[in-house]
Short mmCIF file of C-alpha atoms and ligand atoms in Angstrom, two decimals:
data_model
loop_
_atom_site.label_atom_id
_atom_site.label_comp_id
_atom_site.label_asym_id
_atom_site.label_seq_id
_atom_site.Cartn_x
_atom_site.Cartn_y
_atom_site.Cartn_z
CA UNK M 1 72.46 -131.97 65.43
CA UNK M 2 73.09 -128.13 66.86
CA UNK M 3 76.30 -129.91 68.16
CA UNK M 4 77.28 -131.23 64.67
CA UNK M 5 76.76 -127.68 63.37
CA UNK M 6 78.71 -125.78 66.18
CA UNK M 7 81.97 -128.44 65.80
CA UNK M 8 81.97 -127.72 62.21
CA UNK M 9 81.33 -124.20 62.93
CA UNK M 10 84.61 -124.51 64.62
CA UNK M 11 86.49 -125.98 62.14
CA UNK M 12 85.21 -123.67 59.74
CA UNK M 13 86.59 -120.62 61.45
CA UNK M 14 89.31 -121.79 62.99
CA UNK M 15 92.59 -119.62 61.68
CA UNK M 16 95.04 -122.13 60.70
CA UNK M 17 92.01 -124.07 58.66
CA UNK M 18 91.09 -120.62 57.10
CA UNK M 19 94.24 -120.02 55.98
CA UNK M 20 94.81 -123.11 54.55
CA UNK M 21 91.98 -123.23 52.70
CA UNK M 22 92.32 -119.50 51.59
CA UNK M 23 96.01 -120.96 50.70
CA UNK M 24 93.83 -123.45 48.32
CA UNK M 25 92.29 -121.21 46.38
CA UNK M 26 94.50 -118.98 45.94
CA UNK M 27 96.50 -121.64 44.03
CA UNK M 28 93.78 -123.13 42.31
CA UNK M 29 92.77 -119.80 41.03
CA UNK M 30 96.27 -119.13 39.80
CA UNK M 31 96.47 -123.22 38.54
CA UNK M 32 94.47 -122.21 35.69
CA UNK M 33 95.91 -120.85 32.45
CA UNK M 34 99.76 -121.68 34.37
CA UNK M 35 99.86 -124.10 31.56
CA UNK M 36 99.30 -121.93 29.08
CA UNK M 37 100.99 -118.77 30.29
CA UNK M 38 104.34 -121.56 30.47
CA UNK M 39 105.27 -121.98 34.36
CA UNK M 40 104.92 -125.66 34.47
CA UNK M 41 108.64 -127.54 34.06
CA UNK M 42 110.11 -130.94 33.98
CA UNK M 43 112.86 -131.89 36.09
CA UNK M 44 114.38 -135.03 36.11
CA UNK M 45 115.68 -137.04 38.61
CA UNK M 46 118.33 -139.97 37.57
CA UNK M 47 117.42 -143.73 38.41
CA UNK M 48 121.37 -145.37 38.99
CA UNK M 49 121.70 -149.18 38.19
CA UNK M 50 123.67 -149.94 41.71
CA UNK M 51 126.15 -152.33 40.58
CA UNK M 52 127.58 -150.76 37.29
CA UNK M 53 126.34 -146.84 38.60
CA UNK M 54 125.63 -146.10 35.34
CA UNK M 55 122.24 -143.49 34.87
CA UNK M 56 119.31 -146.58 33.63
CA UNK M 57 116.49 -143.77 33.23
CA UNK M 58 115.44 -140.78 34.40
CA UNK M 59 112.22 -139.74 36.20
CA UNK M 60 110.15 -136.79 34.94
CA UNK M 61 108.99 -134.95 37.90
CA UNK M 62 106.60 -131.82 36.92
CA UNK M 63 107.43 -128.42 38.74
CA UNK M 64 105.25 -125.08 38.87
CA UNK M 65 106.96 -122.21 38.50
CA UNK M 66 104.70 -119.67 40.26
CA UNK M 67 105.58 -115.98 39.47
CA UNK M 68 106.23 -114.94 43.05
CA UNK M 69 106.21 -118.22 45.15
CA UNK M 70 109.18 -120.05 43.10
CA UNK M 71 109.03 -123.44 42.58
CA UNK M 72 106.05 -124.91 43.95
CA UNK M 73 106.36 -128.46 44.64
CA UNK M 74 103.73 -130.96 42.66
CA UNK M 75 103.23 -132.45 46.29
CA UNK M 76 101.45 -129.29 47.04
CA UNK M 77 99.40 -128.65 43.52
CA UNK M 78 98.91 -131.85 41.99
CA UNK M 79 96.35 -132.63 44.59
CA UNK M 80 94.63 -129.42 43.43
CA UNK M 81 95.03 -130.18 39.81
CA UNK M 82 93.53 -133.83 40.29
CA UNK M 83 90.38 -132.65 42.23
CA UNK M 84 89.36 -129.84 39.27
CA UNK M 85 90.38 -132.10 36.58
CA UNK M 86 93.36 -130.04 35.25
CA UNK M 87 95.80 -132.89 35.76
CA UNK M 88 94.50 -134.16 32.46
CA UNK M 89 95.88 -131.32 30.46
CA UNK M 90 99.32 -131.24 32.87
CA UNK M 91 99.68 -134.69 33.08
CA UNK M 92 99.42 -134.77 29.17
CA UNK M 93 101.83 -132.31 28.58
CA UNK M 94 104.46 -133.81 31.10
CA UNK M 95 104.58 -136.76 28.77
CA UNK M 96 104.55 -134.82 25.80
CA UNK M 97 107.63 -132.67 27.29
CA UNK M 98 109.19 -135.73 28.87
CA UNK M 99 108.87 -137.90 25.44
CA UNK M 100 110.00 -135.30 23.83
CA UNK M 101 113.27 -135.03 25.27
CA UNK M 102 114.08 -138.46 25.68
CA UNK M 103 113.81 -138.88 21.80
CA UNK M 104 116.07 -135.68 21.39
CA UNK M 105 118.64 -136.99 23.80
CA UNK M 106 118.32 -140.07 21.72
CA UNK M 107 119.11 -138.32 18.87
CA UNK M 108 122.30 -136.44 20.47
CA UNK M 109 123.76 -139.81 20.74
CA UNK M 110 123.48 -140.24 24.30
CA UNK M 111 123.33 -143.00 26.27
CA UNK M 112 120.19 -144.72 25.59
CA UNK M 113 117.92 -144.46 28.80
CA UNK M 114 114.20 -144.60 29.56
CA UNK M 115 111.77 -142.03 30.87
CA UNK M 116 109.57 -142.41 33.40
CA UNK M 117 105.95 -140.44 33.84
CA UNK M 118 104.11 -140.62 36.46
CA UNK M 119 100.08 -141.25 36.51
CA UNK M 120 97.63 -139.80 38.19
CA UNK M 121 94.39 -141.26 38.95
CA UNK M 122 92.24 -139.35 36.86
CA UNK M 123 94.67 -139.33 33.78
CA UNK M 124 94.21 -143.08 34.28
CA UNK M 125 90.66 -143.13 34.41
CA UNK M 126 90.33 -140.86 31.44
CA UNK M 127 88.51 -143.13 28.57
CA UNK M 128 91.08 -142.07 26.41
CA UNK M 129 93.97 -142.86 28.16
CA UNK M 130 95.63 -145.68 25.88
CA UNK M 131 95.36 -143.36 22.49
CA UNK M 132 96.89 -140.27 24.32
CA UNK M 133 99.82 -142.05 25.01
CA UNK M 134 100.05 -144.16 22.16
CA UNK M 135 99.63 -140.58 19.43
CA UNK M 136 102.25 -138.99 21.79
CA UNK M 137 104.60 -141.74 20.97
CA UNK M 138 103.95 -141.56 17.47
CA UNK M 139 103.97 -137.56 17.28
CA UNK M 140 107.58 -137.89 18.95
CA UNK M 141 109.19 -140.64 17.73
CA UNK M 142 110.05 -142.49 20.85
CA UNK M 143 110.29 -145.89 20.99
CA UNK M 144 107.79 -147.38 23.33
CA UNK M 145 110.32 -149.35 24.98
CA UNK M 146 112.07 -145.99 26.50
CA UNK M 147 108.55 -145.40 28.21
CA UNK M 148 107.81 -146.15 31.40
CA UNK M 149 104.40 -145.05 33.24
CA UNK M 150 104.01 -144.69 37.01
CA UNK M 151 101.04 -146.13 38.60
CA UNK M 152 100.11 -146.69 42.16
CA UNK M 153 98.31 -149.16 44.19
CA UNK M 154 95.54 -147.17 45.90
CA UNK M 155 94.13 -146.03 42.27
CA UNK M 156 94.55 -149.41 40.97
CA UNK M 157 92.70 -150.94 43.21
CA UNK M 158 90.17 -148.34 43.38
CA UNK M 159 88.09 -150.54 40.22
CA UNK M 160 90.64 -154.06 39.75
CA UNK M 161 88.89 -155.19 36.69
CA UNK M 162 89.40 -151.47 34.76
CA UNK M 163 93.06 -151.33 36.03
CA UNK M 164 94.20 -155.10 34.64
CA UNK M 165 92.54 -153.88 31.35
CA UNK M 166 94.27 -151.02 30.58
CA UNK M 167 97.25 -151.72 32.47
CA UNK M 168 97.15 -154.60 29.30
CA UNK M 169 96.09 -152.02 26.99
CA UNK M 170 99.58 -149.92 27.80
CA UNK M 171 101.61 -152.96 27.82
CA UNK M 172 100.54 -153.74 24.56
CA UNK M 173 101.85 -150.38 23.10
CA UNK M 174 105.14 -151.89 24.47
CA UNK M 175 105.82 -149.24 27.33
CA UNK M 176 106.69 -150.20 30.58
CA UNK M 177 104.82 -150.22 33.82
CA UNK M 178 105.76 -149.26 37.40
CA UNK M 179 104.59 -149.62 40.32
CA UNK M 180 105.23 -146.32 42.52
CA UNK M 181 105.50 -145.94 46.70
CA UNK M 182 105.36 -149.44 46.65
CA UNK M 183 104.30 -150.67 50.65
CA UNK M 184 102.28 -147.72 51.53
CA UNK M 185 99.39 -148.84 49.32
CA UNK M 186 97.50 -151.67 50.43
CA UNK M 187 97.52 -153.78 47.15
CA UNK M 188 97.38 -157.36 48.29
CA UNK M 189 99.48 -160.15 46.73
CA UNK M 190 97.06 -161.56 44.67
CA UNK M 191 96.48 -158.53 42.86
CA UNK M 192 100.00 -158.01 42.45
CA UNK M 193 99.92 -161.09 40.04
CA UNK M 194 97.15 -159.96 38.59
CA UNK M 195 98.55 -156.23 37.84
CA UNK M 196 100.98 -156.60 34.63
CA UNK M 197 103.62 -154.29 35.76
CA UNK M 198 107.16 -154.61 35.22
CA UNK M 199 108.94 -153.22 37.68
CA UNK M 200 107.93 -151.90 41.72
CA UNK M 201 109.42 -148.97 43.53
CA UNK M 202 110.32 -149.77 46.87
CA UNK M 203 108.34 -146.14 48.60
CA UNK M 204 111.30 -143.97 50.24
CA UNK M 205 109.99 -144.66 53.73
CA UNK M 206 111.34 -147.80 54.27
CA UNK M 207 114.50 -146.71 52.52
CA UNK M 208 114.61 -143.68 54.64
CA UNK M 209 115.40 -145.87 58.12
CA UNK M 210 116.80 -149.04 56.78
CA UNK M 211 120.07 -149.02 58.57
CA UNK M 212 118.31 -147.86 61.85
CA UNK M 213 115.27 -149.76 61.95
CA UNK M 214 115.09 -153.42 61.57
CA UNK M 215 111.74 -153.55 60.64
CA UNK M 216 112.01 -151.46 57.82
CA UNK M 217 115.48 -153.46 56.68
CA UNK M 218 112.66 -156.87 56.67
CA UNK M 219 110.04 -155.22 54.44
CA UNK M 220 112.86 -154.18 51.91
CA UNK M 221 114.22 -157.76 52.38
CA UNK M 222 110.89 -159.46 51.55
CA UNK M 223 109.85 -156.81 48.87
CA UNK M 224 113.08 -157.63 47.12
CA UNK M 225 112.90 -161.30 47.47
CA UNK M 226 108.82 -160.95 45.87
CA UNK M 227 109.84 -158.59 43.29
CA UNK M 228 112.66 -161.35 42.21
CA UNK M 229 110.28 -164.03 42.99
CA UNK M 230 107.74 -162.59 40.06
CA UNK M 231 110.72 -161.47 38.25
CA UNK M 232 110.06 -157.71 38.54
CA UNK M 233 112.53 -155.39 38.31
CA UNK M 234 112.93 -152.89 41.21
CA UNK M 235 114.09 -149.93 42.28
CA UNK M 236 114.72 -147.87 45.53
CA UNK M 237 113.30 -144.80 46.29
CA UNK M 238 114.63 -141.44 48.69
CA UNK M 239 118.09 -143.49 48.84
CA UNK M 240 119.99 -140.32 50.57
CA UNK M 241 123.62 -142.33 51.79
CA UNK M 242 126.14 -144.73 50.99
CA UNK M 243 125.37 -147.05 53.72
CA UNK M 244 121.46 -147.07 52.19
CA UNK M 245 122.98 -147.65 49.01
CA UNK M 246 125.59 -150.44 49.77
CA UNK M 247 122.91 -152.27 52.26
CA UNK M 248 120.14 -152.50 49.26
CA UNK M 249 123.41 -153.47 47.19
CA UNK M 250 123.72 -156.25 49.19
CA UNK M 251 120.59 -157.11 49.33
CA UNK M 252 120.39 -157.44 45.36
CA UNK M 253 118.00 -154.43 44.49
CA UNK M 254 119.05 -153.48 41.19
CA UNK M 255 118.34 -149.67 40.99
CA UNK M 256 118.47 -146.54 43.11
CA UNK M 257 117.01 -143.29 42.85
CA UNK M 258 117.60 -140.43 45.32
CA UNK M 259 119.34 -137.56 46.44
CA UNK M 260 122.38 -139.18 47.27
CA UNK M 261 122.52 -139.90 43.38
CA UNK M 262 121.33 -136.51 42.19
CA UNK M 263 118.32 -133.89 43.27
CA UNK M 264 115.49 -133.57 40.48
CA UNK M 265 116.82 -131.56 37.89
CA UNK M 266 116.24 -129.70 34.70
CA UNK M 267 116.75 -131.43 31.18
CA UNK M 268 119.77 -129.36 30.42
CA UNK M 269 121.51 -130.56 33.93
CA UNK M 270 120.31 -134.03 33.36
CA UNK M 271 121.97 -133.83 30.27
CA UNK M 272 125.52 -133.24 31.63
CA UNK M 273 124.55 -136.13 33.80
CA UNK M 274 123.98 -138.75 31.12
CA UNK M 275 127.18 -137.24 29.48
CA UNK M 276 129.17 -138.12 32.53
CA UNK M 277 127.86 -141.10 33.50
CA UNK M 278 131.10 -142.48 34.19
CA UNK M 279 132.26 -139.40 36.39
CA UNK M 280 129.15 -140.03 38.22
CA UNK M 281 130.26 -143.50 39.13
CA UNK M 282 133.12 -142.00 39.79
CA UNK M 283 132.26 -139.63 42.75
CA UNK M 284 129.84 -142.13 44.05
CA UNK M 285 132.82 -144.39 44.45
P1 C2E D 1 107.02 -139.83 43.33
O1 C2E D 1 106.51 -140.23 42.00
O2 C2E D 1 107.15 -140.91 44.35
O3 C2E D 1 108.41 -139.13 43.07
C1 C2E D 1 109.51 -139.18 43.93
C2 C2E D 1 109.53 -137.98 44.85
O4 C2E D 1 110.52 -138.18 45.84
C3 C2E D 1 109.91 -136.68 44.14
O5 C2E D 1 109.26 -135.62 44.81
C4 C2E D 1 111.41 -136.61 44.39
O6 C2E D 1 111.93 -135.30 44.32
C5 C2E D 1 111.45 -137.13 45.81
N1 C2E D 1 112.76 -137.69 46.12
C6 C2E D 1 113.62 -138.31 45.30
N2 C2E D 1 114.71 -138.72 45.94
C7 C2E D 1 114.56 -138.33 47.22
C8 C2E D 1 115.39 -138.46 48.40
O7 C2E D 1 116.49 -139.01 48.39
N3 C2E D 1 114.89 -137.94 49.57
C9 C2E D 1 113.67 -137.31 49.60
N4 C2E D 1 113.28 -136.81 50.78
N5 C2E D 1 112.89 -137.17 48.53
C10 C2E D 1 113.32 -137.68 47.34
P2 C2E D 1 108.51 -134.49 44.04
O8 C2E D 1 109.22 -134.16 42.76
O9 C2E D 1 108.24 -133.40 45.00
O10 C2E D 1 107.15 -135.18 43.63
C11 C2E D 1 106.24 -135.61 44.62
C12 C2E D 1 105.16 -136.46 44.02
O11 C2E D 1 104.34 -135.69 43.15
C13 C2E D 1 105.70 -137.60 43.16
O12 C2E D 1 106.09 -138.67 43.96
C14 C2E D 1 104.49 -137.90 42.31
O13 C2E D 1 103.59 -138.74 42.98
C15 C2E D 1 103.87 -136.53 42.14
N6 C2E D 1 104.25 -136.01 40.82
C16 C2E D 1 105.38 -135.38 40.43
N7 C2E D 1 105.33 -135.08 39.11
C17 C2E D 1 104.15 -135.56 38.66
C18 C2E D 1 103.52 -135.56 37.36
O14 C2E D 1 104.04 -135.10 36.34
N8 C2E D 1 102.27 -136.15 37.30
C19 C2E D 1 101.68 -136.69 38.40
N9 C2E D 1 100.46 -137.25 38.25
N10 C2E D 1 102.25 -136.71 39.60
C20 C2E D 1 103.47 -136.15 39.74
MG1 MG D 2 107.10 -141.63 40.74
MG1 MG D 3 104.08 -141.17 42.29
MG1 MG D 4 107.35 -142.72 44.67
#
């Protein structure tokens, strides 16, 4: 036992653990009220459709605008936010924001496009989950079909029998579903079936090496031919070059999303981005 206590002791004090966790809270402290005091933002980050280029949907993709750090990235906070339960408010108002704007850009006359929000466990374990979204809809005036939600397998598996409920539930509203990171989780085929999700996101690390590593080309190969198999739509993520884009061309995926398309960005960038849709196919060539 005094050996227990003198490792931990260790890890307690030891300076790059310290400062990590005195990096923690820090930002937690400063998480709350950043909501109020207006330093959360939505970017948005363009899904392409790969054969005609044209910009499908956008993904919203919450940033924290910390007063003297910059942009903070939600890979760094949202795992903060989700252990003290703020997500709930966050995650609410990035679909509030991102609904919001979809339904204005609707209203400009723009290309009609979805939006895409992303989940986080808690938000989906929230009782209330279903109304939220379904009284944001109606407070904005999008139509449910330019919704799509984010999901992921590890939380969805984490109680089946909830998920496939409300997973129903959301369906039934008439928004779509996604599957996110799709490969890294460890979903298994038979709950795949069993998930009612329209469309899976091939996760940007098999994207990331597909022309160099064989291995990664097969699991995009067989993800594709399941996702057509169960007629699911699907979509690449972290596609950075041509030759990524032109090999899952090939291969039939339908969509692309990445920085070799266009960086997260705010709504009035995005907007000069569904304006010029056709430029963008352009350039991309
Ligand atoms: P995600 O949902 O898988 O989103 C895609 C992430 O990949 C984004 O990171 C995006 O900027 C990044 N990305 C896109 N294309 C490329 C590329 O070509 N190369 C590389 N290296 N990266 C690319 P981001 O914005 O930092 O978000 C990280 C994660 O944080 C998201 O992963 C998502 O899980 C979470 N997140 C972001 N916004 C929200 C939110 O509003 N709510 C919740 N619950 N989670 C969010
Ligand atoms: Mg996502
Ligand atoms: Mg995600
Ligand atoms: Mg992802």
């Amino acid at each position: 036992q005094a050996q227990t206590q003198g490792r931990s002791q260790y890890l307690f004090y030891s300076p790059e653990i310290n400062a990590r966790l005195q990096e923690r809270l820090t930002l937690e402290s400063q998480l709350y009220g950043a909501l109020e005091r207006n330093e959360m933002q939505v970017y948005y980050q363009p899904l392409i459709n790969l054969h005609t280029q044209k910009v499908t949907a956008v993904e919203a993709l919450v940033r924290w605008k910390h007063p003297t750090l910059g942009l903070v990235s939600p890979a760094k906070f949202i795992p903060i936010v989700e252990a003290n339960g703020l997500i709930t408010a966050i995650g609410e108002w990035v679909l509030r924001t991102a609904c919001t704007q979809c339904r204005a850009w609707q209203l400009a006359g723009l290309p009609a496009i979805r939006v895409s929000v992303n989940l986080s466990a808690r938000q989906f374990e929230q009782p209330n989950l279903v109304e939220v979204v379904s009284q944001i809809l109606q407070e904005t005036g999008l139509p449910p079909s330019y919704l799509e939600l984010e999901v992921t397998e590890s939380f969805l598996m984490a109680d089946i029998q909830h998920s496939v409920k409300i997973l129903n539930q959301l369906r039934e509203l008439g928004i779509w579903l996604a599957l996110d990171d799709f490969g890294t989780g460890y979903c298994s085929l038979n709950y795949l079936t069993r998930f009612p999700v329209n469309m899976l996101k091939i996760d940007r690390s098999f994207v990331q090496d597909i022309t160099s590593n064989p291995d990664s080309a097969a699991v995009i190969d067989a993800i594709i031919a399941l996702a057509n198999s169960l007629q699911l739509k699907i979509t690449a993520e972290g596609v950075e070059t041509a030759e990524q884009m032109h090999y899952l061309k090939r291969r039939g995926c339908e969509e692309g999303q990445g920085f070799y398309f266009s960086r997260p960005v705010p709504a009035d960038i995005a907007v000069e981005m569904l304006e010029n849709s056709y430029q963008l196919s352009k350039q991309l060539r």
